[in-house]
CSV table of C-alpha atoms and ligand atoms in Angstrom, one decimal:
chain,number,residue,atom,x,y,z
A,1,MET,CA,-33.5,8.5,-26.1
A,2,SER,CA,-29.9,9.2,-26.8
A,3,PHE,CA,-28.0,11.9,-25.1
A,4,ASP,CA,-26.5,14.7,-27.2
A,5,PHE,CA,-23.0,15.2,-26.1
A,6,GLU,CA,-22.3,18.2,-28.3
A,7,GLN,CA,-25.3,19.8,-26.8
A,8,ALA,CA,-24.0,19.2,-23.3
A,9,VAL,CA,-20.8,20.9,-24.0
A,10,SER,CA,-22.5,23.9,-25.7
A,11,LEU,CA,-24.9,24.1,-22.7
A,12,LEU,CA,-21.9,24.3,-20.5
A,13,LYS,CA,-20.5,27.1,-22.7
A,14,THR,CA,-23.7,29.1,-22.6
A,15,GLU,CA,-24.1,28.7,-18.9
A,16,PHE,CA,-20.4,29.7,-18.1
A,17,PRO,CA,-19.3,31.8,-21.1
A,18,GLN,CA,-16.3,33.3,-19.2
A,19,ASP,CA,-15.2,30.1,-17.5
A,20,ILE,CA,-15.0,27.5,-20.2
A,21,LEU,CA,-11.6,28.3,-21.5
A,22,ASP,CA,-11.0,25.6,-24.1
A,23,THR,CA,-12.2,22.2,-25.3
A,24,LYS,CA,-10.1,19.4,-26.8
A,25,GLU,CA,-11.1,16.3,-28.7
A,26,TYR,CA,-8.7,13.4,-28.7
A,27,ARG,CA,-9.7,9.9,-29.8
A,28,GLY,CA,-13.3,10.5,-29.1
A,29,GLU,CA,-12.7,11.9,-25.6
A,30,THR,CA,-13.6,15.4,-24.8
A,31,THR,CA,-11.6,17.5,-22.4
A,32,VAL,CA,-12.9,20.8,-21.1
A,33,PHE,CA,-10.5,23.3,-19.6
A,34,VAL,CA,-12.3,25.4,-17.0
A,35,ASN,CA,-11.6,28.3,-14.8
A,36,SER,CA,-10.3,26.8,-11.5
A,37,GLU,CA,-12.1,29.4,-9.5
A,38,LYS,CA,-15.5,28.3,-10.8
A,39,ILE,CA,-14.9,24.5,-10.5
A,40,ALA,CA,-17.5,24.0,-7.8
A,41,SER,CA,-20.3,25.7,-9.7
A,42,ILE,CA,-19.4,24.0,-13.0
A,43,CYS,CA,-19.4,20.6,-11.3
A,44,GLY,CA,-22.6,21.3,-9.6
A,45,TYR,CA,-24.2,22.3,-12.9
A,46,LEU,CA,-22.9,19.1,-14.5
A,47,LYS,CA,-24.4,17.0,-11.8
A,48,ASN,CA,-27.7,18.7,-11.1
A,49,ASN,CA,-28.6,19.8,-14.6
A,50,LEU,CA,-26.9,17.3,-16.9
A,51,ASP,CA,-27.1,14.2,-14.7
A,52,PHE,CA,-23.4,13.5,-14.4
A,53,THR,CA,-23.9,11.7,-11.2
A,54,PHE,CA,-20.7,9.8,-10.9
A,55,LEU,CA,-17.2,11.2,-10.3
A,56,ALA,CA,-15.1,8.4,-11.8
A,57,ASP,CA,-11.7,9.8,-10.9
A,58,LEU,CA,-10.1,12.9,-9.6
A,59,THR,CA,-6.4,13.4,-9.9
A,60,ALA,CA,-3.7,16.0,-10.6
A,61,VAL,CA,-0.6,16.5,-12.8
A,62,ASP,CA,2.5,18.5,-12.0
A,63,TYR,CA,3.9,20.1,-15.2
A,64,LEU,CA,7.0,21.5,-13.6
A,65,GLU,CA,9.1,23.4,-16.2
A,66,ILE,CA,6.8,22.1,-19.0
A,67,LYS,CA,3.7,24.3,-18.5
A,68,SER,CA,2.7,27.3,-16.6
A,69,PRO,CA,0.7,27.4,-14.4
A,70,ARG,CA,2.3,24.4,-12.9
A,71,TYR,CA,-0.6,22.1,-11.7
A,72,GLU,CA,-3.6,20.7,-13.4
A,73,VAL,CA,-6.4,19.1,-11.4
A,74,VAL,CA,-8.3,16.5,-13.5
A,75,TYR,CA,-11.9,15.5,-13.1
A,76,HIS,CA,-13.4,12.5,-14.9
A,77,VAL,CA,-17.2,12.6,-14.6
A,78,HIS,CA,-19.6,10.0,-15.8
A,79,ARG,CA,-23.2,10.1,-16.8
A,80,PHE,CA,-25.1,6.8,-16.8
A,81,GLY,CA,-27.8,5.9,-19.3
A,82,VAL,CA,-29.9,2.9,-20.3
A,83,ASP,CA,-28.2,2.6,-23.7
A,84,CYS,CA,-24.5,2.2,-24.3
A,85,GLU,CA,-24.4,5.5,-26.2
A,86,GLU,CA,-25.9,7.3,-23.2
A,87,ASN,CA,-23.0,6.3,-21.0
A,88,ILE,CA,-20.9,9.4,-21.4
A,89,ARG,CA,-17.7,10.5,-19.8
A,90,ILE,CA,-16.3,14.0,-19.8
A,91,ARG,CA,-13.0,15.3,-18.5
A,92,LEU,CA,-12.5,18.6,-16.8
A,93,LYS,CA,-9.1,20.2,-16.3
A,94,ALA,CA,-8.4,23.1,-14.0
A,95,LYS,CA,-5.1,24.8,-14.0
A,96,ILE,CA,-3.8,26.1,-10.8
A,97,SER,CA,-0.6,28.0,-10.0
A,98,ASP,CA,2.5,27.2,-8.0
A,99,LYS,CA,2.0,29.7,-5.2
A,100,GLU,CA,-0.3,28.2,-2.5
A,101,PRO,CA,-2.1,25.8,-4.9
A,102,THR,CA,-5.7,25.8,-3.9
A,103,ILE,CA,-8.9,24.9,-5.5
A,104,ASP,CA,-12.5,24.5,-4.3
A,105,SER,CA,-13.5,21.1,-3.0
A,106,VAL,CA,-16.3,19.1,-4.7
A,107,VAL,CA,-17.0,16.9,-1.8
A,108,SER,CA,-20.4,18.5,-1.3
A,109,ILE,CA,-21.3,17.5,-4.9
A,110,TRP,CA,-19.8,14.0,-5.1
A,111,ALA,CA,-19.0,12.4,-1.8
A,112,THR,CA,-16.5,10.2,-3.4
A,113,ALA,CA,-14.2,13.2,-3.9
A,114,ASP,CA,-13.4,13.0,-0.2
A,115,TRP,CA,-10.6,10.5,-0.3
A,116,LEU,CA,-9.6,11.4,-3.8
A,117,GLU,CA,-9.0,15.0,-2.8
A,118,ARG,CA,-7.1,13.8,0.3
A,119,GLU,CA,-4.9,11.7,-1.9
A,120,ILE,CA,-4.1,14.7,-4.2
A,121,TYR,CA,-3.3,16.8,-1.1
A,122,ASP,CA,-1.1,14.0,0.2
A,123,MET,CA,0.8,13.6,-3.1
A,124,PHE,CA,0.9,17.1,-4.5
A,125,GLY,CA,0.2,19.4,-1.6
A,126,ILE,CA,-2.8,21.0,-3.4
A,127,GLU,CA,-5.3,22.3,-0.8
A,128,PHE,CA,-9.0,21.8,-1.3
A,129,ALA,CA,-11.0,24.7,0.2
A,130,GLY,CA,-14.1,23.5,1.9
A,131,HIS,CA,-12.9,19.9,2.3
A,132,PRO,CA,-14.4,18.5,5.6
A,133,ASP,CA,-11.3,16.6,6.7
A,134,LEU,CA,-8.2,17.4,4.7
A,135,ARG,CA,-5.5,15.1,6.1
A,136,ARG,CA,-2.9,12.8,4.5
A,137,ILE,CA,-4.3,9.5,3.5
A,138,LEU,CA,-1.4,7.3,2.2
A,139,MET,CA,1.7,8.7,3.8
A,140,PRO,CA,2.1,9.0,7.6
A,141,GLU,CA,0.3,12.0,9.0
A,142,ASP,CA,3.5,13.7,10.3
A,143,TYR,CA,5.2,13.3,6.9
A,144,GLY,CA,6.6,16.5,5.4
A,145,PRO,CA,7.2,16.5,1.7
A,146,PHE,CA,4.7,15.9,-1.2
A,147,PRO,CA,6.2,13.0,-3.0
A,148,LEU,CA,4.6,13.3,-6.4
A,149,ARG,CA,5.8,16.8,-7.0
A,150,LYS,CA,8.4,16.7,-9.8
A,151,ASP,CA,11.0,18.5,-7.7
A,152,PHE,CA,10.9,15.8,-5.0
A,153,ASP,CA,13.5,13.1,-5.3
A,154,VAL,CA,11.6,9.8,-5.4
A,155,ARG,CA,14.5,8.0,-3.7
A,156,ASN,CA,14.6,10.3,-0.8
A,157,ARG,CA,13.7,8.2,2.2
A,158,GLU,CA,14.7,10.6,5.0
A,159,ALA,CA,11.2,11.8,5.8
A,160,SER,CA,9.8,8.3,5.8
A,161,LYS,CA,12.5,7.1,8.2
A,162,GLU,CA,11.7,10.0,10.5
A,163,SER,CA,8.0,9.2,10.7
A,164,PHE,CA,8.9,5.5,11.1
A,165,GLU,CA,11.2,6.2,14.0
A,166,LYS,CA,8.6,8.5,15.6
A,167,ALA,CA,6.0,5.7,15.3
A,168,LEU,CA,8.4,3.3,17.0
A,169,GLU,CA,9.0,5.6,19.9
A,170,GLU,CA,5.3,6.0,20.3
A,171,ASP,CA,5.0,2.2,20.5
A,172,THR,CA,7.5,1.9,23.2
A,173,ASP,CA,5.9,4.6,25.3
B,1,MET,CA,20.1,-38.1,22.9
B,2,GLY,CA,20.9,-41.7,23.5
B,3,VAL,CA,18.7,-44.8,23.6
B,4,ASN,CA,19.2,-47.4,26.3
B,5,ALA,CA,17.4,-50.6,25.8
B,6,ASP,CA,19.3,-52.7,28.3
B,7,PRO,CA,16.9,-55.3,29.8
B,8,LEU,CA,18.7,-55.0,33.1
B,9,LEU,CA,17.6,-51.4,33.3
B,10,GLY,CA,13.9,-51.8,32.9
B,11,GLY,CA,12.8,-53.9,29.9
B,12,GLU,CA,11.5,-51.4,27.3
B,13,GLY,CA,14.4,-49.0,27.6
B,14,PHE,CA,14.6,-45.3,28.0
B,15,LEU,CA,16.0,-42.2,26.4
B,16,THR,CA,18.7,-40.0,27.8
B,17,THR,CA,18.8,-36.4,26.7
B,18,THR,CA,19.0,-32.8,28.0
B,19,ILE,CA,16.1,-30.5,28.5
B,20,GLU,CA,17.5,-28.1,25.8
B,21,THR,CA,17.9,-30.8,23.2
B,22,LEU,CA,14.4,-32.1,23.8
B,23,ALA,CA,12.9,-28.6,23.8
B,24,ASN,CA,14.7,-27.7,20.6
B,25,TRP,CA,13.7,-30.9,18.9
B,26,GLY,CA,10.1,-30.0,19.7
B,27,ARG,CA,10.4,-26.4,18.5
B,28,LYS,CA,12.1,-27.4,15.3
B,29,ASN,CA,9.3,-29.8,14.4
B,30,SER,CA,6.4,-27.7,15.3
B,31,LEU,CA,7.2,-24.2,14.1
B,32,TRP,CA,4.1,-22.0,14.2
B,33,PRO,CA,4.4,-19.3,11.6
B,34,MET,CA,3.0,-15.8,11.8
B,35,PRO,CA,2.3,-14.9,8.2
B,36,PHE,CA,3.0,-11.3,7.7
B,37,GLY,CA,1.9,-11.0,4.1
B,38,THR,CA,1.7,-7.5,2.6
B,39,ALA,CA,1.9,-8.1,-1.2
B,40,CYS,CA,2.2,-10.6,-4.0
B,41,CYS,CA,4.7,-12.8,-2.2
B,42,ALA,CA,1.9,-13.6,0.3
B,43,ILE,CA,0.0,-15.4,-2.5
B,44,GLU,CA,3.0,-17.8,-2.9
B,45,MET,CA,3.2,-18.2,0.8
B,46,MET,CA,-0.5,-19.3,0.8
B,47,GLY,CA,0.5,-21.8,-1.8
B,48,VAL,CA,3.1,-23.2,0.5
B,49,PHE,CA,0.5,-23.6,3.3
B,50,ALA,CA,-2.0,-25.3,1.0
B,51,SER,CA,-2.2,-28.9,0.0
B,52,ARG,CA,0.0,-28.9,-3.1
B,53,TYR,CA,3.2,-27.9,-1.3
B,54,ASP,CA,1.8,-28.7,2.1
B,55,LEU,CA,4.1,-27.2,4.8
B,56,SER,CA,2.5,-29.4,7.3
B,57,ARG,CA,4.9,-32.1,6.1
B,58,PHE,CA,7.5,-30.0,8.0
B,59,GLY,CA,5.3,-29.4,11.0
B,60,ALA,CA,4.9,-25.7,10.3
B,61,GLU,CA,1.3,-25.5,8.9
B,62,VAL,CA,-0.4,-23.9,11.9
B,63,ALA,CA,-0.4,-20.3,10.7
B,64,ARG,CA,-1.2,-18.2,13.7
B,65,PHE,CA,-2.7,-14.8,13.2
B,66,SER,CA,-2.0,-13.9,16.8
B,67,PRO,CA,1.7,-13.1,17.3
B,68,ARG,CA,1.4,-14.4,20.9
B,69,GLN,CA,1.0,-17.9,19.6
B,70,ALA,CA,3.7,-17.8,16.9
B,71,ASP,CA,7.4,-18.4,16.9
B,72,LEU,CA,8.3,-17.9,13.2
B,73,MET,CA,7.6,-14.7,11.4
B,74,ILE,CA,7.4,-15.0,7.6
B,75,VAL,CA,7.6,-11.5,6.2
B,76,SER,CA,6.4,-11.8,2.7
B,77,GLY,CA,5.7,-8.7,0.6
B,78,THR,CA,6.7,-5.1,0.2
B,79,ILE,CA,7.2,-3.4,3.5
B,80,THR,CA,6.6,0.4,3.5
B,81,TYR,CA,7.9,2.6,6.3
B,82,LYS,CA,4.3,3.1,7.4
B,83,MET,CA,3.9,-0.7,7.7
B,84,ALA,CA,7.3,-1.2,9.2
B,85,SER,CA,6.4,0.0,12.7
B,86,VAL,CA,3.4,-2.3,12.7
B,87,CYS,CA,5.7,-5.2,11.6
B,88,ARG,CA,8.2,-4.4,14.3
B,89,ARG,CA,5.4,-4.2,16.9
B,90,ILE,CA,4.0,-7.6,15.9
B,91,TYR,CA,7.5,-9.1,16.1
B,92,ASP,CA,7.9,-7.6,19.6
B,93,GLN,CA,4.7,-9.2,20.6
B,94,MET,CA,5.9,-12.7,19.7
B,95,PRO,CA,7.2,-14.7,22.7
B,96,GLU,CA,10.8,-15.9,22.7
B,97,PRO,CA,12.3,-17.9,21.1
B,98,LYS,CA,11.4,-16.6,17.7
B,99,TRP,CA,12.8,-16.6,14.2
B,100,VAL,CA,12.3,-14.5,11.1
B,101,ILE,CA,12.2,-15.4,7.4
B,102,ALA,CA,12.5,-12.6,4.9
B,103,MET,CA,10.6,-13.9,1.9
B,104,GLY,CA,11.1,-12.2,-1.5
B,105,SER,CA,13.3,-9.5,-3.0
B,106,CYS,CA,11.2,-6.8,-1.4
B,107,THR,CA,11.9,-7.9,2.2
B,108,CYS,CA,15.5,-8.7,1.4
B,109,GLY,CA,16.4,-5.4,-0.1
B,110,GLY,CA,13.4,-3.4,-1.4
B,111,GLY,CA,12.9,-5.3,-4.6
B,112,PRO,CA,11.8,-3.3,-7.6
B,113,PHE,CA,10.7,-0.4,-5.3
B,114,ASP,CA,13.6,2.0,-4.9
B,115,SER,CA,11.2,4.6,-3.7
B,116,TYR,CA,10.5,7.1,-0.9
B,117,ALA,CA,8.0,4.9,0.9
B,118,VAL,CA,9.6,1.4,0.8
B,119,VAL,CA,12.0,0.0,3.3
B,120,GLN,CA,15.2,-1.3,1.5
B,121,GLY,CA,15.4,-4.5,3.4
B,122,ILE,CA,13.6,-5.5,6.6
B,123,ASP,CA,16.9,-6.1,8.3
B,124,GLU,CA,16.8,-2.3,8.9
B,125,PHE,CA,14.5,-3.0,11.8
B,126,LEU,CA,14.2,-6.8,12.3
B,127,PRO,CA,16.8,-9.5,13.0
B,128,VAL,CA,16.4,-11.8,10.0
B,129,ASP,CA,17.5,-15.5,10.1
B,130,VAL,CA,16.9,-16.6,6.6
B,131,TYR,CA,16.7,-14.5,3.4
B,132,VAL,CA,14.8,-16.0,0.4
B,133,GLY,CA,15.4,-14.2,-2.9
B,134,GLY,CA,13.0,-14.2,-5.8
B,135,CYS,CA,10.1,-12.1,-7.0
B,136,PRO,CA,8.3,-14.1,-5.8
B,137,PRO,CA,10.3,-17.0,-4.7
B,138,ARG,CA,9.1,-20.5,-5.7
B,139,PRO,CA,7.2,-22.4,-2.9
B,140,GLU,CA,10.1,-24.8,-2.8
B,141,ALA,CA,12.4,-21.9,-1.8
B,142,LEU,CA,10.2,-21.0,1.1
B,143,ILE,CA,10.1,-24.7,2.2
B,144,ASP,CA,13.9,-24.7,2.0
B,145,ALA,CA,14.0,-21.6,4.2
B,146,VAL,CA,11.8,-23.3,6.8
B,147,MET,CA,14.1,-26.3,6.7
B,148,LYS,CA,17.1,-23.9,7.2
B,149,ILE,CA,15.4,-22.5,10.2
B,150,GLN,CA,14.9,-26.1,11.5
B,151,LYS,CA,18.6,-26.7,10.9
B,152,LYS,CA,19.5,-23.6,12.8
B,153,ILE,CA,17.3,-24.5,15.7
B,154,GLU,CA,18.9,-28.0,15.7
B,155,MET,CA,22.4,-26.6,15.7
B,156,LYS,CA,22.2,-23.5,17.7
B,157,GLY,CA,18.9,-24.0,19.6
B,158,ALA,CA,17.6,-21.5,22.1
B,159,PRO,CA,17.8,-21.4,25.8
B,160,VAL,CA,15.0,-23.0,27.9
B,161,VAL,CA,13.8,-20.3,30.2
C,1,SF4,S1,9.4,-9.6,-4.1
C,1,SF4,FE1,8.2,-9.4,-6.0
C,1,SF4,S2,6.5,-10.9,-5.7
C,1,SF4,FE2,7.4,-10.5,-3.7
C,1,SF4,S3,6.2,-8.8,-2.8
C,1,SF4,FE3,8.0,-7.9,-3.8
C,1,SF4,S4,7.2,-7.4,-5.8
C,1,SF4,FE4,5.8,-8.9,-5.0
């Protein structure tokens, strides 16, 4: 039994007529632009009704001065099948704006989103509403800036030094 | 050190030396490294410990993963600021006397990572004795660094407490 990919996309469209904003095909990969406010229900539908059980990756892009709204959160979801053709991947993109960038968490749908969302929060400062434990994951916890934002100077080591000195002080106490 | 083999003084002879010289002679030939490997350079360091390059020829093969038992810290790999406090803490836990080798471009000056997270040279927070350039350095270069440490111990030594 092969899985009909077109049908999956059209099912999504009929289920969420208002919230599927656009679809793009590029080199056999399908990208679906979705309404960021509905991300949790769209992801839930993909998993529970269409069997996309695996969140392969979750990341974000900062399109400062290139696109507006500024951020895109990107979801790569995968559906396993017995045959090669049944192994299908789909990409969701949700645009979110500059002011207080927030999007719903999908941790309750795919548990693997936990650390991925923490990483996005750490690097871009995008908040995930409903995340069980939204802390920094790579940078020190008292670190201030969000280093993958395009308006952050990647060579700016001041904040890192501050955290380092604080950690040293705590050691000597 | 001097050897005295005069039969009048006891047949088989004896050595004269100072406690410092003797202690430093022992230290120099039995360095116990603390391998602080955080990135690709650590692979090359493992090569140095293994049979092909065999650091035990220089008495320094007993890699100690407890800083309390080590007197030579080989920092090999990229050191981020988050790791730097750990690195410093481990250095502080090593008993005196102790020496530090900065192995690879990353530890010497940040290497290819001119970024917000990476320390631009571990001498920002550690007293380094020998710098080894290279990305990664050849095993021979690390052996040379160990021999330089041996030279340093021989020439300058360290007080016997
Ligand atoms: S100096 Fe080069 S090989 Fe060594 S840790 Fe840095 S990047 Fe890796």
